[in-house]
Coordinates of C-alpha atoms in Angstrom, one line a residue:
Chain A
M1 CA -21.7 -6.5 -18.9
S2 CA -18.2 -7.1 -19.5
A3 CA -16.8 -6.3 -16.0
P4 CA -18.6 -8.6 -13.8
L5 CA -18.0 -9.1 -9.9
N6 CA -18.6 -12.1 -7.9
W7 CA -19.5 -12.1 -4.1
I8 CA -16.2 -11.9 -2.8
Q9 CA -15.0 -9.3 -4.4
F10 CA -18.1 -7.5 -4.0
I11 CA -17.9 -7.3 -0.3
G12 CA -14.1 -6.9 -0.5
A13 CA -14.8 -3.6 -2.6
V14 CA -17.8 -2.8 -0.3
E15 CA -15.4 -3.0 2.9
L16 CA -12.6 -1.0 1.1
G17 CA -15.3 1.9 0.1
L18 CA -16.7 2.0 3.8
V19 CA -13.3 2.1 5.0
Y20 CA -12.1 4.8 2.8
S21 CA -15.9 6.9 3.4
F22 CA -14.3 8.5 6.1
V23 CA -11.5 9.8 3.9
V24 CA -14.3 10.9 1.4
I25 CA -16.4 12.5 3.8
G26 CA -13.1 14.4 5.0
V27 CA -11.9 15.2 1.6
Y28 CA -15.5 16.3 1.0
I29 CA -15.2 18.9 4.2
S30 CA -11.7 20.2 3.0
F31 CA -12.1 20.0 -0.8
R32 CA -16.0 21.0 -1.2
T33 CA -17.0 23.2 2.1
L34 CA -13.8 24.7 2.6
Q35 CA -12.7 25.1 -1.0
F36 CA -9.2 23.7 0.3
P37 CA -7.3 21.0 -1.7
D38 CA -5.7 19.4 1.4
M39 CA -3.2 17.2 0.6
T40 CA -2.2 16.6 4.0
V41 CA -4.6 13.5 3.9
D42 CA -1.8 11.5 2.0
G43 CA 0.1 11.7 5.3
S44 CA -2.5 11.8 8.0
F45 CA -4.2 8.2 6.5
P46 CA -1.0 6.6 7.2
L47 CA -0.5 8.7 10.4
G48 CA -3.9 7.2 11.8
A49 CA -2.8 3.5 10.9
A50 CA 0.7 4.0 12.6
V51 CA -0.7 5.4 15.5
A52 CA -3.6 3.0 16.0
A53 CA -1.0 0.0 15.3
T54 CA 1.7 0.8 17.4
L55 CA -0.7 1.6 20.3
I56 CA -2.3 -1.6 19.8
T57 CA 1.1 -4.1 19.5
A58 CA 1.9 -2.3 22.7
G59 CA -1.1 -3.4 24.2
I60 CA -3.4 -0.6 24.6
N61 CA -7.3 -1.2 24.4
P62 CA -8.2 -1.0 20.5
Y63 CA -10.7 1.5 21.4
A64 CA -8.3 3.6 23.1
A65 CA -5.7 3.5 20.1
T66 CA -8.3 4.4 17.4
F67 CA -9.1 7.3 19.7
A68 CA -5.5 8.4 19.7
A69 CA -5.1 8.1 16.0
V70 CA -8.4 10.5 15.4
L71 CA -6.4 13.0 17.8
A72 CA -3.4 12.8 15.9
G73 CA -5.1 13.2 12.6
A74 CA -6.9 16.2 14.2
T75 CA -3.6 17.8 15.1
S76 CA -2.1 17.1 11.6
G77 CA -5.1 19.3 10.2
I78 CA -4.6 21.7 12.7
V79 CA -0.8 22.3 11.9
T80 CA -1.6 22.5 7.6
A81 CA -4.5 25.1 8.7
W82 CA -1.6 26.9 11.0
L83 CA 0.6 26.9 8.0
S84 CA -1.7 28.2 5.6
T85 CA -3.6 31.0 7.6
H86 CA -0.6 31.9 9.7
L87 CA 2.5 31.8 7.5
R88 CA -0.2 32.5 4.5
M89 CA 1.5 29.5 2.6
M90 CA -0.4 28.4 -0.4
N91 CA -3.1 25.9 0.5
L92 CA -1.6 23.2 -1.9
L93 CA 1.8 23.9 -0.6
A94 CA 0.9 23.8 3.1
G95 CA -0.9 20.2 2.2
I96 CA 2.3 19.0 0.6
L97 CA 4.5 20.2 3.3
S98 CA 2.5 18.4 6.1
M99 CA 2.3 15.3 4.1
M100 CA 5.9 15.1 3.5
A101 CA 6.8 15.8 7.2
L102 CA 4.2 13.1 8.2
Y103 CA 6.0 10.5 6.5
S104 CA 9.2 10.9 8.7
I105 CA 6.7 11.2 11.4
N106 CA 4.8 8.2 10.7
L107 CA 8.1 6.1 10.5
R108 CA 9.5 7.7 14.2
I109 CA 6.0 6.6 15.5
M110 CA 6.1 2.9 14.4
G111 CA 10.0 2.8 14.7
R112 CA 9.9 0.5 11.4
P113 CA 8.1 1.1 8.1
N114 CA 5.7 -2.0 8.7
I115 CA 3.8 -3.2 11.6
A116 CA 1.6 -6.4 11.3
L117 CA -1.6 -6.6 13.5
L118 CA -2.7 -10.1 12.7
G119 CA -3.8 -12.0 15.7
E120 CA -3.9 -8.6 17.6
N121 CA -6.9 -7.6 19.5
T122 CA -8.8 -5.0 17.6
L123 CA -11.7 -2.7 17.0
L124 CA -13.3 -5.6 14.9
S125 CA -12.4 -8.6 17.2
G126 CA -14.6 -7.5 20.4
W127 CA -18.6 -7.5 20.2
L128 CA -18.1 -6.0 16.4
G129 CA -15.9 -9.2 15.6
T130 CA -19.3 -11.3 15.7
L131 CA -20.6 -9.3 12.9
P132 CA -19.3 -9.7 9.5
N133 CA -16.9 -6.9 8.5
Y134 CA -18.8 -4.9 6.1
I135 CA -21.8 -4.9 8.8
S136 CA -19.6 -3.6 11.5
L137 CA -17.6 -1.3 9.3
G138 CA -21.3 -0.1 7.9
I139 CA -22.7 0.5 11.6
I140 CA -19.2 2.9 12.1
S141 CA -19.6 4.5 8.9
I142 CA -23.1 5.5 9.5
L143 CA -22.6 6.5 13.1
F144 CA -19.9 8.7 11.7
A145 CA -21.3 10.1 8.8
T146 CA -24.6 10.8 11.1
S147 CA -22.3 13.0 13.6
I148 CA -20.7 14.5 11.0
Y149 CA -23.8 15.7 9.5
W150 CA -25.0 17.0 13.2
F151 CA -21.5 18.5 13.3
L152 CA -22.1 20.8 10.0
S153 CA -25.7 21.5 11.0
T154 CA -24.4 23.4 14.2
R155 CA -23.6 27.0 14.6
L156 CA -19.6 26.0 14.1
G157 CA -20.2 23.4 11.0
L158 CA -22.2 26.5 9.6
A159 CA -19.7 28.9 10.1
I160 CA -17.0 26.7 8.4
R161 CA -19.4 26.1 5.5
A162 CA -20.0 30.0 5.5
T163 CA -16.2 30.6 5.2
G164 CA -15.8 28.2 2.4
S165 CA -18.2 29.7 0.2
N166 CA -17.5 33.2 0.7
P167 CA -14.9 34.2 3.0
K168 CA -15.0 37.8 2.8
M169 CA -18.9 37.8 3.6
G170 CA -18.2 35.3 6.2
R171 CA -15.9 37.8 7.9
A172 CA -18.2 40.6 7.5
Q173 CA -20.7 38.1 10.0
G174 CA -18.0 38.5 12.4
I175 CA -16.8 34.8 11.5
N176 CA -13.1 34.0 12.6
D177 CA -12.0 32.3 9.3
R178 CA -8.8 31.4 10.4
A179 CA -10.3 29.5 13.3
M180 CA -12.8 28.0 10.8
I181 CA -10.5 26.7 8.3
T182 CA -8.6 25.2 11.5
A183 CA -11.6 23.6 12.8
G184 CA -12.8 22.2 9.3
L185 CA -9.1 20.9 8.6
S186 CA -8.6 19.1 12.0
T187 CA -12.1 17.3 11.7
S188 CA -11.6 16.5 8.1
N189 CA -8.0 14.9 8.8
A190 CA -9.5 13.3 12.0
L191 CA -11.6 11.6 9.7
V192 CA -9.1 10.6 7.6
A193 CA -6.7 9.1 10.2
L194 CA -9.7 7.0 11.7
G195 CA -9.9 5.7 8.0
G196 CA -6.4 4.8 8.2
A197 CA -6.9 3.4 11.6
L198 CA -9.8 1.0 10.6
F199 CA -7.7 0.2 7.4
A200 CA -4.7 -1.2 9.5
Q201 CA -7.2 -3.1 11.7
V202 CA -9.4 -4.7 8.8
N203 CA -6.6 -5.6 6.6
G204 CA -4.2 -6.6 9.4
F205 CA -1.1 -4.4 9.0
A206 CA 0.1 -0.7 9.1
D207 CA 2.9 -0.1 6.1
V208 CA 4.5 3.6 6.0
T209 CA 3.7 3.9 2.3
M210 CA 0.0 2.9 2.1
G211 CA -0.8 6.7 2.1
L212 CA -0.2 7.0 -1.6
G213 CA -3.2 8.1 -3.5
T214 CA -5.4 8.7 -0.5
I215 CA -6.3 12.3 -2.0
I216 CA -7.0 10.8 -5.5
Y217 CA -9.6 8.2 -4.1
G218 CA -11.1 10.7 -2.2
L219 CA -11.8 13.3 -4.7
A220 CA -12.6 10.7 -7.1
A221 CA -15.4 9.2 -4.7
V222 CA -16.6 12.6 -4.0
I223 CA -16.8 13.6 -7.8
I224 CA -18.5 10.4 -8.7
G225 CA -21.1 10.9 -5.9
E226 CA -21.6 14.2 -6.8
A227 CA -22.4 13.4 -10.5
L228 CA -24.5 10.6 -10.1
F229 CA -26.5 11.4 -6.4
P230 CA -28.1 15.0 -5.8
T231 CA -26.3 17.2 -3.4
R232 CA -28.5 19.9 -2.7
T233 CA -28.3 19.5 1.1
I234 CA -25.6 18.7 3.4
F235 CA -27.1 15.2 4.0
Q236 CA -27.6 14.6 0.4
A237 CA -24.0 15.5 -0.1
I238 CA -22.7 13.2 2.8
V239 CA -24.9 10.0 1.5
A240 CA -23.6 10.8 -2.2
C241 CA -20.0 10.8 -0.6
L242 CA -20.6 7.6 0.9
L243 CA -22.2 5.8 -2.1
G244 CA -19.5 7.4 -4.1
G245 CA -16.9 5.8 -2.4
I246 CA -18.4 2.6 -2.3
L247 CA -19.3 2.8 -5.9
Y248 CA -15.7 4.0 -6.6
F249 CA -14.1 0.6 -5.5
L250 CA -16.5 -1.4 -7.1
L251 CA -15.7 0.2 -10.2
R252 CA -11.9 -0.1 -9.7
A253 CA -12.4 -4.0 -8.5
M254 CA -14.6 -4.4 -11.9
A255 CA -11.5 -3.0 -13.7
L256 CA -9.5 -5.5 -12.2
N257 CA -11.5 -8.2 -13.6
V258 CA -11.5 -7.2 -17.3
G259 CA -8.9 -9.2 -19.5
F260 CA -6.9 -6.9 -21.1
L261 CA -6.9 -4.6 -18.2
Q262 CA -3.8 -5.0 -15.8
A263 CA -3.6 -3.5 -12.0
S264 CA -1.2 -1.0 -13.6
D265 CA -4.0 0.3 -15.6
V266 CA -6.3 1.1 -12.6
N267 CA -4.8 4.6 -12.4
L268 CA -5.8 5.3 -15.7
V269 CA -9.2 3.7 -15.3
T270 CA -9.5 6.4 -12.2
A271 CA -8.4 9.1 -14.4
I272 CA -11.1 8.3 -17.1
L273 CA -13.7 7.5 -14.4
V274 CA -13.5 11.0 -12.8
A275 CA -13.2 13.0 -16.0
S276 CA -16.3 11.3 -17.2
A277 CA -18.1 12.0 -13.5
M278 CA -17.3 15.9 -14.3
L279 CA -18.4 15.5 -17.6
L280 CA -21.9 14.1 -16.8
P281 CA -23.5 17.2 -15.3
N282 CA -22.6 19.1 -18.3
L283 CA -23.9 16.6 -20.7
K284 CA -27.1 16.3 -18.7
R285 CA -27.5 20.1 -18.8
R286 CA -26.9 20.1 -22.6
V287 CA -29.5 17.4 -23.1
F288 CA -32.1 18.8 -21.1
K289 CA -31.7 22.3 -23.0
D290 CA -32.0 20.6 -26.1
N291 CA -34.7 19.2 -25.3
K292 CA -36.5 22.3 -23.9
S293 CA -35.7 24.1 -27.5
Chain B
M1 CA -31.9 15.4 19.1
Q2 CA -35.5 14.2 18.0
V3 CA -35.5 16.8 15.1
L4 CA -32.1 15.4 14.2
I5 CA -33.5 12.0 13.7
I6 CA -36.6 13.0 11.8
N7 CA -34.6 15.1 9.6
I8 CA -32.2 12.3 8.8
A9 CA -35.1 9.7 8.2
L10 CA -36.8 12.1 5.8
N11 CA -33.9 13.2 3.9
L12 CA -32.8 9.7 3.5
I13 CA -36.3 8.6 2.3
Q14 CA -36.3 11.6 -0.3
T15 CA -32.7 10.8 -1.4
L16 CA -33.1 7.0 -1.7
Q17 CA -36.6 7.7 -4.0
K18 CA -34.6 9.7 -6.2
N19 CA -31.7 7.3 -6.8
I20 CA -33.2 3.8 -5.8
S21 CA -33.6 2.8 -9.7
L22 CA -29.9 3.8 -10.0
V23 CA -28.7 2.1 -7.2
L24 CA -30.4 -1.1 -7.5
T25 CA -29.4 -1.3 -11.4
I26 CA -25.8 -1.0 -10.4
F27 CA -25.7 -3.2 -7.6
T28 CA -28.0 -6.1 -9.5
T29 CA -25.8 -6.0 -12.6
T30 CA -22.7 -6.6 -10.6
I31 CA -24.2 -9.5 -8.5
F32 CA -26.1 -11.0 -11.5
S33 CA -23.4 -10.8 -13.8
S34 CA -21.3 -12.4 -11.1
H35 CA -23.3 -15.6 -11.2
A36 CA -22.9 -15.5 -15.0
T37 CA -19.1 -15.6 -14.5
Q38 CA -19.1 -18.6 -12.1
A39 CA -20.8 -20.4 -14.1
S40 CA -18.5 -19.7 -17.4
E41 CA -15.4 -20.0 -15.4
K42 CA -15.1 -23.7 -15.6
P43 CA -12.5 -25.1 -12.8
I44 CA -10.8 -27.8 -15.3
L45 CA -7.4 -26.7 -14.7
P46 CA -5.8 -26.2 -11.6
L47 CA -5.5 -22.2 -10.9
V48 CA -2.5 -20.6 -9.8
A49 CA -2.5 -16.7 -9.0
I50 CA 0.5 -14.8 -8.4
T51 CA 1.1 -11.2 -7.2
Q52 CA 3.9 -8.6 -6.3
I53 CA 3.7 -5.2 -5.0
V54 CA 5.9 -3.7 -7.8
Q55 CA 7.7 -4.4 -10.8
H56 CA 11.6 -4.3 -10.6
G57 CA 14.4 -6.9 -11.5
A58 CA 14.8 -8.6 -8.3
L59 CA 11.0 -9.2 -7.9
D60 CA 10.4 -10.1 -11.7
D61 CA 13.3 -12.7 -11.5
E62 CA 11.4 -14.2 -8.4
F63 CA 8.4 -14.3 -11.0
K64 CA 10.3 -15.9 -13.6
G65 CA 11.7 -18.6 -11.1
I66 CA 8.2 -19.7 -9.9
V67 CA 6.7 -20.1 -13.3
T68 CA 9.9 -22.3 -14.6
A69 CA 9.7 -24.4 -11.2
L70 CA 6.3 -25.1 -12.3
E71 CA 7.1 -25.6 -16.0
E72 CA 9.6 -27.9 -14.8
A73 CA 7.4 -30.2 -12.9
G74 CA 5.1 -30.0 -15.9
Y75 CA 2.7 -27.3 -15.0
I76 CA 2.2 -25.2 -18.1
D77 CA -0.1 -22.2 -18.4
G78 CA -2.9 -22.9 -20.6
K79 CA -2.2 -26.6 -20.9
T80 CA -1.7 -28.2 -17.5
I81 CA -2.7 -25.5 -15.0
H82 CA -4.1 -21.9 -15.2
L83 CA -1.9 -18.9 -14.2
V84 CA -3.1 -15.4 -13.5
S85 CA -0.8 -12.6 -12.3
Q86 CA -1.3 -9.0 -10.8
N87 CA 1.2 -6.2 -9.9
A88 CA -0.2 -3.7 -7.4
Q89 CA 2.4 -1.2 -8.9
G90 CA 3.6 0.2 -5.4
N91 CA -0.1 0.8 -4.1
I92 CA -1.5 -0.9 -1.0
A93 CA -5.3 -0.1 -1.8
T94 CA -4.8 -2.0 -5.3
A95 CA -3.0 -4.6 -3.3
G96 CA -6.1 -5.0 -1.4
L97 CA -8.3 -5.1 -4.6
I98 CA -6.0 -7.6 -5.9
A99 CA -6.6 -9.8 -2.8
T100 CA -10.1 -10.0 -3.0
N101 CA -10.0 -10.8 -6.8
F102 CA -7.4 -13.7 -6.2
A103 CA -9.7 -15.0 -3.2
S104 CA -12.9 -14.8 -5.1
R105 CA -11.5 -16.8 -7.9
N106 CA -11.0 -20.0 -5.2
P107 CA -7.4 -20.9 -6.9
N108 CA -5.8 -23.8 -5.6
A109 CA -2.8 -21.6 -4.6
V110 CA -1.6 -17.9 -4.4
V111 CA 1.9 -16.7 -4.7
A112 CA 2.6 -13.3 -3.1
I113 CA 6.1 -12.0 -3.9
S114 CA 7.2 -9.1 -1.4
T115 CA 5.9 -8.6 2.3
P116 CA 3.0 -6.2 1.8
S117 CA 1.4 -8.3 -0.8
A118 CA 1.4 -11.3 1.5
Q119 CA 0.0 -9.5 4.3
T120 CA -3.0 -8.0 2.1
L121 CA -3.8 -11.7 1.2
I122 CA -3.6 -13.6 4.1
K123 CA -7.1 -12.8 5.6
P124 CA -9.1 -13.0 2.6
L125 CA -7.1 -16.5 1.6
Q126 CA -7.3 -18.0 5.4
D127 CA -11.0 -17.4 5.5
Q128 CA -11.3 -19.5 2.4
H129 CA -8.6 -22.0 3.5
I130 CA -6.7 -21.0 0.2
P131 CA -2.8 -22.4 0.5
L132 CA -0.7 -19.0 0.3
I133 CA 3.1 -19.1 -0.8
F134 CA 5.1 -16.0 0.0
T135 CA 8.4 -15.0 -1.5
A136 CA 10.7 -12.1 -1.4
V137 CA 9.8 -11.4 2.2
T138 CA 12.6 -11.3 4.9
D139 CA 10.9 -11.9 8.4
P140 CA 7.7 -13.7 7.9
K141 CA 7.5 -14.2 11.9
E142 CA 7.8 -10.3 12.0
A143 CA 5.0 -9.5 9.4
R144 CA 2.8 -12.0 11.2
L145 CA 2.5 -14.3 8.3
V146 CA 3.3 -17.2 10.6
S147 CA 3.4 -17.8 14.3
T148 CA 6.7 -19.9 14.0
L149 CA 9.0 -20.9 11.5
D150 CA 8.7 -24.6 12.3
E151 CA 5.6 -25.4 13.7
R152 CA 2.7 -24.1 11.9
L153 CA -1.0 -24.8 11.5
E154 CA -2.1 -22.2 8.9
E155 CA -2.4 -22.7 5.2
V156 CA 0.9 -20.8 4.6
T157 CA 4.4 -21.4 3.8
G158 CA 7.2 -19.6 1.9
V159 CA 10.6 -18.8 1.0
S160 CA 12.4 -16.1 3.3
D161 CA 15.4 -14.0 1.9
A162 CA 17.2 -13.0 4.6
L163 CA 20.4 -12.7 4.1
L164 CA 22.9 -13.4 7.1
P165 CA 25.1 -10.4 8.0
G166 CA 28.2 -12.5 8.4
P167 CA 29.0 -13.4 4.7
Q168 CA 28.2 -9.5 3.7
L169 CA 30.8 -8.1 5.7
D170 CA 33.0 -11.2 5.1
L171 CA 33.0 -10.0 1.2
I172 CA 33.6 -6.2 1.9
Q173 CA 36.7 -7.1 4.1
K174 CA 37.9 -9.6 1.6
F175 CA 38.2 -7.1 -1.3
V176 CA 39.0 -4.0 0.7
P177 CA 41.2 -5.4 3.5
Q178 CA 41.9 -1.8 5.0
V179 CA 38.0 -1.0 5.6
K180 CA 37.1 0.8 8.5
T181 CA 33.9 2.7 7.8
I182 CA 31.0 1.1 5.5
G183 CA 28.6 3.3 3.7
I184 CA 25.3 2.2 3.3
I185 CA 22.3 3.4 1.5
Y186 CA 18.8 2.5 2.0
N187 CA 15.1 3.2 2.1
S188 CA 13.8 3.8 5.7
G189 CA 10.5 3.0 4.7
E190 CA 11.1 -0.5 3.7
I191 CA 10.7 -3.2 6.3
N192 CA 13.0 -5.5 4.4
S193 CA 16.2 -3.2 4.7
I194 CA 15.5 -2.2 8.3
K195 CA 15.8 -5.7 9.3
T196 CA 19.0 -6.2 7.2
I197 CA 20.8 -3.2 8.8
E198 CA 19.7 -4.2 12.0
G199 CA 21.5 -7.5 11.7
L200 CA 24.5 -5.6 9.8
K201 CA 24.8 -3.1 12.7
E202 CA 25.5 -6.0 15.4
E203 CA 27.8 -7.8 13.2
A204 CA 29.9 -4.8 12.3
K205 CA 30.2 -4.1 16.0
R206 CA 31.4 -7.3 16.8
R207 CA 34.0 -6.5 14.0
G208 CA 35.1 -3.3 15.0
L209 CA 33.7 -1.7 11.9
T210 CA 31.6 1.5 12.0
L211 CA 28.3 1.8 9.3
L212 CA 27.5 5.2 8.0
L213 CA 24.1 4.9 7.2
A214 CA 22.7 7.6 4.6
V215 CA 18.5 7.4 3.6
A216 CA 17.3 7.6 0.6
D217 CA 13.4 7.6 0.7
K218 CA 12.9 8.2 -3.0
S219 CA 15.0 7.5 -6.1
S220 CA 15.6 11.4 -6.6
E221 CA 17.5 11.4 -2.8
V222 CA 20.0 8.3 -3.6
I223 CA 22.8 10.6 -5.5
P224 CA 22.8 13.3 -2.2
A225 CA 22.7 10.2 -0.1
V226 CA 26.0 8.9 -1.8
T227 CA 27.4 11.9 -2.0
K228 CA 26.9 12.5 1.5
L229 CA 29.0 9.1 2.4
I230 CA 31.7 9.8 0.0
G231 CA 34.9 11.1 1.5
K232 CA 34.0 9.5 4.6
V233 CA 34.0 5.6 3.9
E234 CA 36.0 3.1 2.1
S235 CA 33.1 1.5 0.4
I236 CA 29.7 1.3 0.1
Y237 CA 27.2 -1.3 0.4
V238 CA 23.8 -1.2 -1.3
P239 CA 21.4 -3.4 0.6
N240 CA 18.4 -5.4 -0.8
D241 CA 16.3 -2.2 -0.9
N242 CA 14.2 -1.4 -3.7
T243 CA 14.7 2.4 -4.0
A244 CA 18.5 2.0 -3.6
V245 CA 18.6 -0.8 -6.1
A246 CA 16.3 0.9 -8.6
S247 CA 18.8 3.6 -8.9
I248 CA 22.0 1.4 -8.5
E249 CA 23.7 2.9 -12.0
S250 CA 23.8 6.5 -10.3
I251 CA 25.3 5.2 -7.2
V252 CA 28.0 3.1 -9.4
T253 CA 28.6 6.4 -11.3
L254 CA 29.5 8.3 -8.5
G255 CA 31.8 5.2 -6.8
K256 CA 33.7 5.2 -10.0
K257 CA 34.2 8.7 -10.1
F258 CA 35.4 9.0 -6.3
K259 CA 37.1 5.3 -6.6
V260 CA 34.9 3.9 -3.9
P261 CA 33.9 0.2 -4.2
I262 CA 30.1 -0.2 -4.3
F263 CA 28.9 -3.5 -3.1
A264 CA 25.6 -4.9 -3.1
G265 CA 23.2 -7.3 -1.4
D266 CA 22.1 -8.8 -4.7
S267 CA 23.5 -10.3 -7.9
G268 CA 21.4 -8.1 -10.6
S269 CA 23.1 -5.2 -9.1
V270 CA 26.6 -6.5 -9.9
E271 CA 25.3 -7.1 -13.4
R272 CA 24.5 -3.3 -13.6
G273 CA 27.9 -2.1 -12.2
A274 CA 28.7 -3.0 -8.7
V275 CA 31.9 -4.7 -7.8
A276 CA 30.7 -7.8 -6.3
S277 CA 27.9 -9.4 -4.2
Q278 CA 27.6 -12.5 -2.4
A279 CA 24.1 -13.0 -2.7
Y280 CA 21.1 -15.5 -3.5
E281 CA 20.1 -15.6 -7.0
R282 CA 16.7 -14.4 -7.3
I283 CA 15.6 -16.8 -9.8
A284 CA 16.6 -19.8 -7.7
L285 CA 14.7 -18.3 -4.6
G286 CA 11.5 -18.1 -7.3
K287 CA 12.1 -21.5 -7.9
E288 CA 11.9 -22.6 -4.2
A289 CA 8.7 -20.7 -4.1
G290 CA 7.6 -22.5 -7.2
R291 CA 8.5 -25.8 -5.8
L292 CA 6.3 -25.3 -2.9
V293 CA 3.5 -24.5 -5.3
V294 CA 4.1 -27.6 -6.8
K295 CA 4.0 -29.9 -3.9
I296 CA 0.6 -28.0 -2.8
L297 CA -0.7 -28.9 -6.3
E298 CA 0.0 -32.4 -5.6
G299 CA -2.0 -32.5 -2.6
Q300 CA 0.5 -31.7 0.4
K301 CA -0.7 -29.1 2.8
A302 CA 1.1 -25.8 3.1
G303 CA 1.4 -25.9 6.9
D304 CA 3.3 -29.1 6.6
L305 CA 5.8 -27.5 4.3
K306 CA 9.1 -26.2 5.9
I307 CA 10.1 -22.2 5.2
K308 CA 13.0 -22.0 3.1
T309 CA 15.6 -20.1 4.4
N310 CA 19.7 -20.0 4.1
H311 CA 20.0 -20.7 0.7
P312 CA 23.1 -21.0 -1.5
L313 CA 25.2 -18.0 -1.9
V314 CA 26.8 -17.2 -5.0
L315 CA 29.9 -14.8 -5.2
M316 CA 29.5 -12.4 -8.6
L317 CA 32.1 -10.0 -9.5
N318 CA 32.3 -7.3 -11.9
L319 CA 35.9 -7.0 -13.0
N320 CA 35.2 -3.6 -15.5
S321 CA 33.7 -1.9 -12.3
A322 CA 36.4 -3.0 -9.9
K323 CA 39.1 -1.7 -12.6
E324 CA 37.0 1.8 -12.8
M325 CA 37.1 2.0 -8.9
G326 CA 40.8 1.4 -8.5
M327 CA 40.6 -2.1 -7.1
T328 CA 42.9 -5.1 -7.8
I329 CA 40.9 -8.3 -7.5
P330 CA 43.1 -11.4 -6.0
E331 CA 43.5 -14.3 -8.8
E332 CA 42.1 -16.6 -6.2
L333 CA 38.7 -14.6 -5.6
K334 CA 38.2 -14.5 -9.5
K335 CA 38.4 -18.3 -9.2
E336 CA 35.4 -19.0 -7.0
A337 CA 33.6 -16.2 -8.5
K338 CA 30.6 -15.9 -11.4
I339 CA 32.3 -13.2 -13.4
V340 CA 30.1 -10.5 -15.7
G341 CA 31.8 -7.9 -17.4
E342 CA 35.2 -9.6 -18.2
K343 CA 36.5 -7.3 -21.1
S344 CA 39.4 -5.9 -20.0

């Protein structure tokens, strides 16, 4: 293999994958279950970081700060949903508007573009700090993946999924699709903001530009996960999201190690990865068909 | 609840059974191949790793300066040292991957050009006691790279590019004596610009000058920001701001059109058309950082090396621009300045 990784890089990529796993599950909820390509995440990711970092530097307990970040993320999802359902705005446009507004809002929240958290008390410096980061992040990640699985299996979760797959049918069954889109997008952005809050606490700073490309990472991970792992049940889909995220960051880290590739080529590598991941199911189908005939 | 747990367990087993071979191959190949590299990477030459957050003139000059200082001390890439460099192209997640990539190679020194680059590197490097040298950072203390500028225990040192506000306003008042209001164009998303403007505001107040701020967070917002200022200000100052500096040509064009002199916080912008700057030479700052790297390669501890601040200022003057912006430059200012664009 021409793209090796050593232990530190491997762990670094896994950590990044775990932090972004919340983004991936969030994107999965909006993009796959609601069929809503939600650009808000490019703004709600730094929003989570901004809220958590601002509160932590103000001396607030990191658990409370992280919780506030999650609430802020949920609110941003509600705004996007409102733009889309009440103002009848195109999905993509509603997300882009929220994302743009969030850039200014994040600057307001932080009061400046960059807050450093190094040396502050964070989620990962309490009892979780006794464990290596990848284990504590793994615990948090599995905890939330489980609760999201539980959430999507409740009546509300089922209604959200029904709205996504067939809004007309959903309405006929008495489901309020506006409320479902709102619930889905707020859950999705709450998760993304949690990812942002964790990113800031793991890496020691929040920066207003850190949202750039969040949606792409989320989509790439969802698509890679779906291509490689079965997604027939919601549970499988969530596991696929988690593994897809970790795998994506591992592949990115490997791309950095290839001699002729530079960090600036990583976006191209992402595009090729996603395109090939999307080709894979087609290819599989064709190969199996050929075998049968 | 019990049903849920059983359900999860069953599902997990099923999913893993189907994919275990695939997952295992992927994960083992990565780990096994890692051992292969560690064996093949012979640490004969000392390794210096350099990263910067984006590609643009000032940061590229810092990079050149670092390499030059290393070469002057006899550390030549491929001969006496091994040099690796990566550019995050403005993306913080990529910067994170670069940081672990660098930490994993166990280099003798790592140089970070810009605040976010240094912030992403600091944790992975500290864990392994790899020295970090930063440059193009305005306030290393507020960026939490160091606890205090003087006494430190960390494996961190570097170069701060904070410009004192006094000489900046001196420059504008020298060239435009009647100046009352100064327009400033900056990106509200850049911590370095915000710090600069905080200092300028205080100093301007003391001198009875008014600052009029115009925000341009993207290069497409630069022209509207300039037009917002025109007619209200006697001159425009462009601080060391990535977004504004990247679009300096369009600011200069408008300055020439409306006869508003444009001043800059960096010398590169004067070469590209601003009237004058009283600034650090980026290559010189890069060299300072490079010399810190040399000291570390020679066995000194980063924590013992002082952070470099307040470097010599160089007055740069663009005579063509001055003429086109309707200014006459006093002879004595011409004498002390480094002049670019002299064909008049």
